[in-house]
Coordinates of C-alpha atoms in Angstrom, one line a residue:
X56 CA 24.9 22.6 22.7
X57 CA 21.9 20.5 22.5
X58 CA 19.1 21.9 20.2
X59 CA 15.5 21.2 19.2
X60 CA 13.9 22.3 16.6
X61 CA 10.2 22.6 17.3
X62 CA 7.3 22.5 15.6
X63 CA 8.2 22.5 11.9
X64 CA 6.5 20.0 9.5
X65 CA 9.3 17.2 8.6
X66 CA 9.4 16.0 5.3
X67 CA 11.3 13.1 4.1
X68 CA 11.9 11.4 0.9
X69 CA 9.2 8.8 2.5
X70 CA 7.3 10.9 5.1
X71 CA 5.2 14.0 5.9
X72 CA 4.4 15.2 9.4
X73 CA 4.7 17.5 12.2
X74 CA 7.0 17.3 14.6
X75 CA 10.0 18.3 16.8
X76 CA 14.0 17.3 16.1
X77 CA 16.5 16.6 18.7
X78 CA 20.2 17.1 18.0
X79 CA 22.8 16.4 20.2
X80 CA 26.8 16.1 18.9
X81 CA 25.6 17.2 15.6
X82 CA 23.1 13.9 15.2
X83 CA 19.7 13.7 15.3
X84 CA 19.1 11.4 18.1
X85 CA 15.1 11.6 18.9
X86 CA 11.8 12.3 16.7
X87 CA 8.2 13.1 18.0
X88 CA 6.2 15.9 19.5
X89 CA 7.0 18.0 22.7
X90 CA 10.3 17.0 23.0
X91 CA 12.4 18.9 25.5
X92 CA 16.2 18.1 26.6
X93 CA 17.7 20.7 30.0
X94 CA 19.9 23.1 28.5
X95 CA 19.0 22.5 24.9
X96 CA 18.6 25.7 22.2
X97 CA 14.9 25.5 20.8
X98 CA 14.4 26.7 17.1
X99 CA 10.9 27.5 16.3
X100 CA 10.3 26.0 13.0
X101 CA 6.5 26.6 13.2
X102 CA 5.2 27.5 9.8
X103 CA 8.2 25.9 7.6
X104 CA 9.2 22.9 6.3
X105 CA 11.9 20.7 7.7
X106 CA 13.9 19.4 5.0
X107 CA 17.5 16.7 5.0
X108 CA 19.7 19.1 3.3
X109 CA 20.6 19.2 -0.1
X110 CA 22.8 16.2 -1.7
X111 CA 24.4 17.6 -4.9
X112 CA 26.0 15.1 -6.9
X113 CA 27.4 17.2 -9.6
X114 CA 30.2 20.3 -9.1
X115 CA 33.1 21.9 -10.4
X116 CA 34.7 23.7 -7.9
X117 CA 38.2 25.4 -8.5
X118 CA 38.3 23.2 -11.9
X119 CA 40.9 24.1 -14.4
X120 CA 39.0 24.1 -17.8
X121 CA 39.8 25.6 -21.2
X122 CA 43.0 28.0 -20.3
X123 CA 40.9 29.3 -17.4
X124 CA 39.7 28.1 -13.9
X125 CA 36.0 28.2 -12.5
X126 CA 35.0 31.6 -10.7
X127 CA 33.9 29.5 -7.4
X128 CA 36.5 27.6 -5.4
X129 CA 35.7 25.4 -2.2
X130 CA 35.1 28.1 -0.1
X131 CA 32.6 30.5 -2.1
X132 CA 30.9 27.2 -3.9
X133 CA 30.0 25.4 -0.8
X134 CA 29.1 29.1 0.9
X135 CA 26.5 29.6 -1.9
X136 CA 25.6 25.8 -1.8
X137 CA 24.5 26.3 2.0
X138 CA 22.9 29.4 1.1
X139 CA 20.6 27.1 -1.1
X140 CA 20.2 24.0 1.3
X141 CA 22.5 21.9 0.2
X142 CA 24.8 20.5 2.6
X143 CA 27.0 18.5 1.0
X144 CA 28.4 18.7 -2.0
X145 CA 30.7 15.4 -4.4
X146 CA 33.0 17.1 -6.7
X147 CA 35.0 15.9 -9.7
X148 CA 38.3 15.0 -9.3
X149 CA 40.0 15.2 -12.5
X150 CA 42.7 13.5 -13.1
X151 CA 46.1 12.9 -16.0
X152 CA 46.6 10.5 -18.0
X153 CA 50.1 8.8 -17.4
X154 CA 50.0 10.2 -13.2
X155 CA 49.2 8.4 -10.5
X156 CA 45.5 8.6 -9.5
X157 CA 46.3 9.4 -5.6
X158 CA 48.6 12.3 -7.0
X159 CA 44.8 14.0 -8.6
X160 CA 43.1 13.3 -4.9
X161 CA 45.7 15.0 -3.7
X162 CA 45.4 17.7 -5.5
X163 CA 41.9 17.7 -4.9
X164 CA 42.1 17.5 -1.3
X165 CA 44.2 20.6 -1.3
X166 CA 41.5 22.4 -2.9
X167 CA 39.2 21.6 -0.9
X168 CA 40.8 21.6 2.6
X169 CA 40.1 24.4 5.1
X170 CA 37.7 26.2 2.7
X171 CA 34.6 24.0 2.5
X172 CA 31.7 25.5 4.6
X173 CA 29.7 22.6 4.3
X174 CA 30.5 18.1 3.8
X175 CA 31.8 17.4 0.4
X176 CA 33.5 14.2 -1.4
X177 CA 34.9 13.2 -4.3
X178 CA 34.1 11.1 -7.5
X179 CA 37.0 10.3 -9.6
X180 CA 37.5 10.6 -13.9
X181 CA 38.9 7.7 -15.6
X182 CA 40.9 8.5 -18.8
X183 CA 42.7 5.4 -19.5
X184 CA 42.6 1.9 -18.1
X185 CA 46.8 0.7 -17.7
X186 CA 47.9 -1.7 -15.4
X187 CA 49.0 1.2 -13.0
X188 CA 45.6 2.5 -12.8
X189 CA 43.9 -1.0 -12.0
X190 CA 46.5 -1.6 -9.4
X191 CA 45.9 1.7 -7.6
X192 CA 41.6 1.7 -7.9
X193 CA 41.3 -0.6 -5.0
X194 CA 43.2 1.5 -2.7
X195 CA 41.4 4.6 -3.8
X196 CA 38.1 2.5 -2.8
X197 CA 39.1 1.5 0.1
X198 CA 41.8 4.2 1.5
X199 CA 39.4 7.5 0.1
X200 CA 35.8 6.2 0.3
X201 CA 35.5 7.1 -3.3
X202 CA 33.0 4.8 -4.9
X203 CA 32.5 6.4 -8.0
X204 CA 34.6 6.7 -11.3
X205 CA 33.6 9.3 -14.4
X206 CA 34.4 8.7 -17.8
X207 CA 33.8 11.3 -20.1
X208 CA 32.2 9.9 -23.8
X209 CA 33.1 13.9 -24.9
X210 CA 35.9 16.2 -25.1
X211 CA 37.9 14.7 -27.9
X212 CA 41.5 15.4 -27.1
X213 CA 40.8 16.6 -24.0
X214 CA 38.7 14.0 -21.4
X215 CA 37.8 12.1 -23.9
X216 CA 37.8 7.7 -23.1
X217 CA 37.5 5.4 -25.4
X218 CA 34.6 2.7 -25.4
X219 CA 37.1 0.3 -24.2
X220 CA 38.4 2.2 -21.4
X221 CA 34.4 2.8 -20.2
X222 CA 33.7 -1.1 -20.1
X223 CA 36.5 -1.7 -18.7
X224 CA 36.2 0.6 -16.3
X225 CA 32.4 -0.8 -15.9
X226 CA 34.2 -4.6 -15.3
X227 CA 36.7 -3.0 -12.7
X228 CA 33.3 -1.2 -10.8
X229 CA 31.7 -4.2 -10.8
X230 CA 34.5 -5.9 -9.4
X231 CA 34.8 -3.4 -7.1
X232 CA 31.6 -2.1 -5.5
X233 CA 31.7 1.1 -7.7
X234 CA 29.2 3.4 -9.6
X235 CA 30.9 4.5 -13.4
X236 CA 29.5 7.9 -14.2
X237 CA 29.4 9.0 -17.9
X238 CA 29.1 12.0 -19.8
X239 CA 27.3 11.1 -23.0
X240 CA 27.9 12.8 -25.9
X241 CA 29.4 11.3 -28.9
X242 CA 32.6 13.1 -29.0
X243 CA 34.0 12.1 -32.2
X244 CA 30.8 13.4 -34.2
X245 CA 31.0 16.6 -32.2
X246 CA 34.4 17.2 -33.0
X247 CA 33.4 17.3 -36.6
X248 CA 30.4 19.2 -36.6
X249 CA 32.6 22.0 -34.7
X250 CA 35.4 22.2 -37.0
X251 CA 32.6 21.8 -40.2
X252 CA 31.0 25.1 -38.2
X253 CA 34.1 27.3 -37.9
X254 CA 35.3 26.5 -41.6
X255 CA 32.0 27.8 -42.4
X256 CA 32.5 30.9 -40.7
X257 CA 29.8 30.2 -38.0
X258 CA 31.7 31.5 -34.5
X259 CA 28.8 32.4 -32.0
X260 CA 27.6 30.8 -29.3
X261 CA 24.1 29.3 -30.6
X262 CA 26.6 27.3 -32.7
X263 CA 27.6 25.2 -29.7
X264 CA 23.8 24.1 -29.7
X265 CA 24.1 23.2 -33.0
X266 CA 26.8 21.1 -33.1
X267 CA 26.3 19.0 -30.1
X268 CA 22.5 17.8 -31.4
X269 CA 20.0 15.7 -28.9
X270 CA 20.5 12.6 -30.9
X271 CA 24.3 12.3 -30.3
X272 CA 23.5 12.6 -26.9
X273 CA 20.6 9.8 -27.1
X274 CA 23.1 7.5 -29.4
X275 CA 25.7 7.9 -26.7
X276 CA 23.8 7.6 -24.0
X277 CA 22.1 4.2 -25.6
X278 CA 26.1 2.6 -26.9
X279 CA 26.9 3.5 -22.7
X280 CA 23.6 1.9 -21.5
X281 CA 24.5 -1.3 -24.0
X282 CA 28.2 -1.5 -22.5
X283 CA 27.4 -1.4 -18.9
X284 CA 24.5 -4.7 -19.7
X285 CA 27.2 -6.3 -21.4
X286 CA 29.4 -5.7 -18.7
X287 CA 26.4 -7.0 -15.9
X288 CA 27.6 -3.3 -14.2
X289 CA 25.9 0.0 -12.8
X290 CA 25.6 3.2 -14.6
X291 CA 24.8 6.8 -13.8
X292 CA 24.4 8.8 -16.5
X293 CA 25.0 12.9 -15.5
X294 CA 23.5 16.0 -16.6
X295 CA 20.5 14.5 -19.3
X296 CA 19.1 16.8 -21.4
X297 CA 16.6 15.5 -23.8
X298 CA 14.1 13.3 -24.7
X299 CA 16.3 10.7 -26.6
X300 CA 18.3 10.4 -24.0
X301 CA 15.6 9.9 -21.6
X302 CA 14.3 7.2 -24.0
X303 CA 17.1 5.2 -23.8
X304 CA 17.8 5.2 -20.1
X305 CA 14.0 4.0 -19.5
X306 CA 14.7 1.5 -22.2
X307 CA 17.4 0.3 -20.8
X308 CA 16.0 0.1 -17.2
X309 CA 12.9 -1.9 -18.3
X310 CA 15.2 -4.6 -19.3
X311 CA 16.7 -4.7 -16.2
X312 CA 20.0 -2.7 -16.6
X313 CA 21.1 -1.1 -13.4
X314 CA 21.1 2.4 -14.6
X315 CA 20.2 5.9 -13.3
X316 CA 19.9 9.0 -14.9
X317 CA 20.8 12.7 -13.9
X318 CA 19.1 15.7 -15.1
X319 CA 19.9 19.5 -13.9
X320 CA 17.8 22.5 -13.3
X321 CA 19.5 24.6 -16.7
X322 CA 17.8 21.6 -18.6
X323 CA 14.6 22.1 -16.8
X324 CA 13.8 25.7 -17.0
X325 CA 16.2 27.4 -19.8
X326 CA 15.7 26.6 -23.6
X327 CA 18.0 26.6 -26.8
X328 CA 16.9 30.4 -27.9
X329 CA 19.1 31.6 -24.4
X330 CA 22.2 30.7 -26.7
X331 CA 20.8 33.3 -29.6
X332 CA 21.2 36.0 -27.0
X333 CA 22.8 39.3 -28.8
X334 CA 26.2 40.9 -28.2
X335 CA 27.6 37.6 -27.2
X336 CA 25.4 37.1 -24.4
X337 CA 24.5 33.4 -25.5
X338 CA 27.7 32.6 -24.1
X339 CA 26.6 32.9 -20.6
X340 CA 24.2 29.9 -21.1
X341 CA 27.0 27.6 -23.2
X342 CA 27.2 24.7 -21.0
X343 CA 27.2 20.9 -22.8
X344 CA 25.3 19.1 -23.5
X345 CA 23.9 22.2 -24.6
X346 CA 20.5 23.5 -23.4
X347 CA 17.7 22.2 -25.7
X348 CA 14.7 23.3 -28.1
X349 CA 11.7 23.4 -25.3
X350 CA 10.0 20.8 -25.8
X351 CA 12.8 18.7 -24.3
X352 CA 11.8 20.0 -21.2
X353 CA 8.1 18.2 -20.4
X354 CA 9.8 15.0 -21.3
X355 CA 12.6 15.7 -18.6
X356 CA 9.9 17.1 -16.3
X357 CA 8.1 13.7 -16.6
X358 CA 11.1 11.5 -16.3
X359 CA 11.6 12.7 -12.9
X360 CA 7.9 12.3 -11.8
X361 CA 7.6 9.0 -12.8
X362 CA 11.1 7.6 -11.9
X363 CA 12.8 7.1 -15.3
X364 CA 15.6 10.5 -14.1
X365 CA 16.0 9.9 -10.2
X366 CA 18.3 13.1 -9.7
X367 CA 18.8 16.7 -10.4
X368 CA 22.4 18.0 -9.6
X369 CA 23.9 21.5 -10.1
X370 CA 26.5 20.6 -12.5
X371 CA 28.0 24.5 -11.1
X372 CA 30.6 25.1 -13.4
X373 CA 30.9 28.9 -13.0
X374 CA 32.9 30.7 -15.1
X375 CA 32.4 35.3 -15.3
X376 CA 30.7 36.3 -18.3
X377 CA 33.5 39.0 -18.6
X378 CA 37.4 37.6 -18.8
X379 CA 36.4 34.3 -18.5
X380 CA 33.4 33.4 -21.1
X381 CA 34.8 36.1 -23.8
X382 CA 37.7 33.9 -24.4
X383 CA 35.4 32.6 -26.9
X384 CA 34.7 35.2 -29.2
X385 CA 35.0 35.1 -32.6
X386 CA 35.2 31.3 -31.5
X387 CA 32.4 29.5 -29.7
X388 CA 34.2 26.3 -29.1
X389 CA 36.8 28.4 -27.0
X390 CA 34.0 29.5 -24.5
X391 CA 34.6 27.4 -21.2
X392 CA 31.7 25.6 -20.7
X393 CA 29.8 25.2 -17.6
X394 CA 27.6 27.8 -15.9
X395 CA 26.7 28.5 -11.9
X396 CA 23.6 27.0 -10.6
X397 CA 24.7 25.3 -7.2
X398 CA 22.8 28.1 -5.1
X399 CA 19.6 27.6 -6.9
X400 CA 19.0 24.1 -7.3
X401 CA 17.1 23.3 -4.4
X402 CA 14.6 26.4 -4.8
X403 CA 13.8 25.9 -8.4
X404 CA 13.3 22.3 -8.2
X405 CA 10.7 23.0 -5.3
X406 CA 9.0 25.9 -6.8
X407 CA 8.9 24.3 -10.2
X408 CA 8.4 21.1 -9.3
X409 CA 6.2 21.1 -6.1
X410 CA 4.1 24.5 -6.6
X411 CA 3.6 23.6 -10.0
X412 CA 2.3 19.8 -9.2
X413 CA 5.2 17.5 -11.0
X414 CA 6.8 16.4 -8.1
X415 CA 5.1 15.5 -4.6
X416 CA 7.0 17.3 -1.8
X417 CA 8.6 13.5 -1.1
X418 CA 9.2 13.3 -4.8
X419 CA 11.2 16.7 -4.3
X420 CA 13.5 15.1 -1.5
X421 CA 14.1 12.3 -3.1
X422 CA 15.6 14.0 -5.9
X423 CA 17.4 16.8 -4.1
X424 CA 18.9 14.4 -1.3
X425 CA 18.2 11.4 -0.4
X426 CA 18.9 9.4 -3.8
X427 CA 22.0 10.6 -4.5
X428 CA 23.2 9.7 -0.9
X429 CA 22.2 6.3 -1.7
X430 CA 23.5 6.3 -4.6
X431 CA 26.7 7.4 -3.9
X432 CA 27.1 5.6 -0.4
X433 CA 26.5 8.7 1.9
X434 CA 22.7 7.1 3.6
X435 CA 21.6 7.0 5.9
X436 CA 24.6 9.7 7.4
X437 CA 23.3 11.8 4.6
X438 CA 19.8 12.5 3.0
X439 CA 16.8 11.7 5.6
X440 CA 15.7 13.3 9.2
X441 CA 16.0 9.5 11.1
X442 CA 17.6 9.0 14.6
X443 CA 21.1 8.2 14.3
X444 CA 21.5 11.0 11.1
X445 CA 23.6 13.7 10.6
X446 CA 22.1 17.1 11.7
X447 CA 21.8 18.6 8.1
X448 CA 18.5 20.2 7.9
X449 CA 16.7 23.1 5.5
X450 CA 14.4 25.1 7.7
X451 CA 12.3 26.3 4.5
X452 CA 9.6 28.9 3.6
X453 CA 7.4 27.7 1.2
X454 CA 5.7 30.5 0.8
X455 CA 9.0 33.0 0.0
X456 CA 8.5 34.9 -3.0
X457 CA 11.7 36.5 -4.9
X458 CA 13.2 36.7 -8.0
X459 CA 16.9 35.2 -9.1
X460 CA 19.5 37.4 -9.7
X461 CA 23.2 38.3 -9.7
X462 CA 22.2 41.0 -7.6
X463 CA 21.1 38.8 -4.6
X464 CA 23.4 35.3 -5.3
X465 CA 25.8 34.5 -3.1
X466 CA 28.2 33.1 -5.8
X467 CA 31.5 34.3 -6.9
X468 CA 30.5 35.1 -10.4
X469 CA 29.1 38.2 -12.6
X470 CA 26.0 36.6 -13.6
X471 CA 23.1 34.7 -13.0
X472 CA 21.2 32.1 -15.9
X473 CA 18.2 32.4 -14.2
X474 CA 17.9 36.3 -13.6
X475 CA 14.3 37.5 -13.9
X476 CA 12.6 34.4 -13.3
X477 CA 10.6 34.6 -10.0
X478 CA 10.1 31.9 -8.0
X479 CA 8.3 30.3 -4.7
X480 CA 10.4 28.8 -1.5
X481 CA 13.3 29.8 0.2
X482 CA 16.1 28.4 2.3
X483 CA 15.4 30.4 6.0
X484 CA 18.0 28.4 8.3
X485 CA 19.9 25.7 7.7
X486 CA 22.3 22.7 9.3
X487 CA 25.1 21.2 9.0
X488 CA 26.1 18.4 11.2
X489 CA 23.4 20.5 14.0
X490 CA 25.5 23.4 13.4
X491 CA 23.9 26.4 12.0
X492 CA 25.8 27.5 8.5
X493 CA 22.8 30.0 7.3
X494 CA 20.7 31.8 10.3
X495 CA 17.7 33.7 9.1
X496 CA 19.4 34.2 5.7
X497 CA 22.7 35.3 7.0
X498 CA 26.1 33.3 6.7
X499 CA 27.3 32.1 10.2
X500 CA 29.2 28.8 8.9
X501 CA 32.8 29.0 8.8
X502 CA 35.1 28.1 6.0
X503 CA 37.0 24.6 6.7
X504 CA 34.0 23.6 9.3
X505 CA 32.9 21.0 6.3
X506 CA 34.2 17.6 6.5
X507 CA 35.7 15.2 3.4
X508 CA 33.0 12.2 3.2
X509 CA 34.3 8.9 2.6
X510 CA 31.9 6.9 1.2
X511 CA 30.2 3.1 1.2
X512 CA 30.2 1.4 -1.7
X513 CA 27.8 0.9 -4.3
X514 CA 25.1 -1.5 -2.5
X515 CA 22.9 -2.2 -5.8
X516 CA 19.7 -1.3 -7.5
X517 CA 17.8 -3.6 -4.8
X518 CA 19.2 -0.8 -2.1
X519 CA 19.0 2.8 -4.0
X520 CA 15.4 1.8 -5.7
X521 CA 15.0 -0.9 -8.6
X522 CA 16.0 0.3 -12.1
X523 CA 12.9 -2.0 -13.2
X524 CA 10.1 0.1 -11.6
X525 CA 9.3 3.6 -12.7
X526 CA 7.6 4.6 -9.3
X527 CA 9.7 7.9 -8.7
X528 CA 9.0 9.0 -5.1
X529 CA 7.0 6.1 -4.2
X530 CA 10.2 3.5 -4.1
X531 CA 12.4 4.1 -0.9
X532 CA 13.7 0.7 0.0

């Protein structure tokens, strides 16, 4: 059925004003004011905000990691995701060194099949750079859509690439029309400090802070930046957490190097001292890079308002404080890493972004949705309210208040890192593909009604906004 929803003012990453939406197959296929269509359903959206839904392009979902496997899977992930406005979600598909790189998207695909609630695709880890894996990469392109390839710079023994495999994978993306993702950290060091740590006797969780430092994220982040110049490719650096960091990404863009950075809302609102929690609790707020001494927030806060970061993902990486997090007692580098924040990203960064005046309200969108889904080949299908879009649209109370909790969340895990805080903005309805998958605050999707995205690939600084200017919001070529 045909719908219009009426009245609401529509905010892009580029626009502002009041208006109706027409949906018909699940695409938006007029704008303007007193639309009407015989037969359609009208939504009342007076009083609200008309958003494009959430892009998130950072999760874990059903992700083996450290003897255990993370508390949300496709199904309550994507549920919670919706319950947040976000509408489509790109995952990381992990894969083994030695097998065959379709045999991981496999395995990802069965994960993900008839359980997503809402559109979702797929980046893909690089561990190693053989002959097998450079002959299989172009198919992967062009048979799964997937445009972008993570290397991890962390994880000794574990995820960990060498620098060779990440320029060569940044040769192969350039080749190829691909984005290389990296997780900067300097492994090597890490691996050190943690072992120097536990010799010394020091097990608790603040001890993950203290071994992973900000300037082994900033060196990283700066040898990465200096590899993908060399190698005349693009680079998209996830999950940023402090101010070195920052510095070199800014660096780097003002001398013309196609790079983007990624920040998350953990990194934006929670500090270092959540780690020093007693009775173990620190180890609810281990993720890594770890969460910083507070002052690395402002400079995170102002990297996104002026265009230096362009994106906030979830980086949702749930894993139950109880069972799950205690593996690590007595042992903080056993403690799987990652926390759940996939429901709350879109509120936070409004209320503590918009409310609090360090992002415009098209700032917000931008980096919510519509950045990442041209970054990652998904716009305009994704990210924007224009004719010819997909339905996926946040019907949103600005003025909500509420407080974050475990108690309310809709994820499938025993805690919440933000419980307590109170906030401003709530998701009231929202879309996906013009079908409702949240009504008035209630669940009326359906798991497997989300579709696998395949997606374009990587169409240059020139398209997504140039790594040159630092104009945040303002620059939506």
């Amino acid at each position: 059925m045909a719908k219009i929803i009426r009245g609401g003012t529509i905010v892009t990453a580029s626009d502002t004003y009041q208006g109706d939406i027409l949906i018909e197959n699940g695409v938006i296929t007029q704008l303007g004011k007193g639309l009407s269509q015989e037969g359609a359903e009208v939504v009342d959206a007076s009083g609200l905000y008309v958003f494009p839904g959430g892009v998130d392009p950072h999760t874990h979902l059903d992700m083996p990691f450290g003897g255990t496997v993370t508390a949300d899977n496709f199904e309550t992930g994507t549920r919670a995701a919706a319950f947040g406005g976000t509408t489509t979600v790109i995952d990381f598909c992990l894969t083994n060194k030695g097998k065959p790189l379709r045999e991981s998207v496999q395995t990802w695909h069965a994960k993900a099949e008839g359980k997503a609630t809402i559109d979702y695709s797929f980046h893909l880890m690089i561990a190693e750079i053989t002959d097998e894996v450079l002959t299989e990469l172009p198919a992967i392109i062009e048979d799964e859509g997937i445009t972008s390839f993570k290397v991890f710079m962390a994880y000794k023994n574990v995820f960990q690439a060498d620098d060779g495999t990440l320029y060569r994978t940044l040769l192969e993306a350039k080749k190829h029309g691909a984005l290389v993702m990296v997780h900067a950290e300097n492994g090597d060091v890490i691996d050190y400090l943690i072992r120097e740590a536990l010799e010394a006797g020091n097990t608790d969780p603040i001890y993950h802070a203290l071994t992973r430092p900000s300037i082994i994220e900033g060196e990283a982040t700066g040898r990465a930046a200096k590899l993908t110049a060399m190698a005349n490719s693009q680079l998209y650096v996830v999950h940023v957490t402090c101010e070195e960091a920052v510095k070199q990404i800014t660096e780097a863009r003002n001398q013309g190097v196609d790079i983007w950075g990624e920040t998350c809302p953990q990194y934006l609102m929670l500090d270092q001292t959540y780690l020093e929690k007693p009775d173990f609790e620190g180890a609810k707020y281990v993720w890594s890079p770890p969460l910083r001494p507070k002052a690395h927030q402002e400079a995170l806060w102002t990297a996104l308002s002026s265009g230096q970061l362009q994106t906030v993902g979830s980086d949702q990486c749930s894993f139950n404080f109880k069972g799950q997090k205690e593996l690590g007692r007595g042992d903080f580098s056993l403690i799987p890493n990652g926390g759940p924040c996939i429901e709350d990203r879109f509120s936070i960064l409004f209320s503590e972004g918009v409310r609090k005046g360090r992002l415009t309200l098209n700032q917000f969108v931008d980096v919510v949705s519509t950045r990442s889904a041209k970054l990652f080949g998904l716009f305009p299908q994704k990210g924007t309210i224009a004719v010819g879009s997909d339905a996926d649209l946040v019907l949103f109370d600005p003025e909500a208040a509420r407080t974050l909790s475990v108690q309310t969340h809709h994820m499938n895990v025993d805690y919440n890192p933000f419980e307590g805080i109170a906030i401003t903005g709530e998701p009231v309805s929202v879309l996906s593909r013009g079908e409702f998958v949240i009504r008035d605050k209630q669940f009326v999707g359906q798991a497997g009604a989300g579709k696998y995205l395949k997606r374009k690939r990587y169409q240059g600084a020139a398209y997504a906004g140039s790594p040159a200017k630092a104009n945040g919001g303002a620059d939506h070529v």
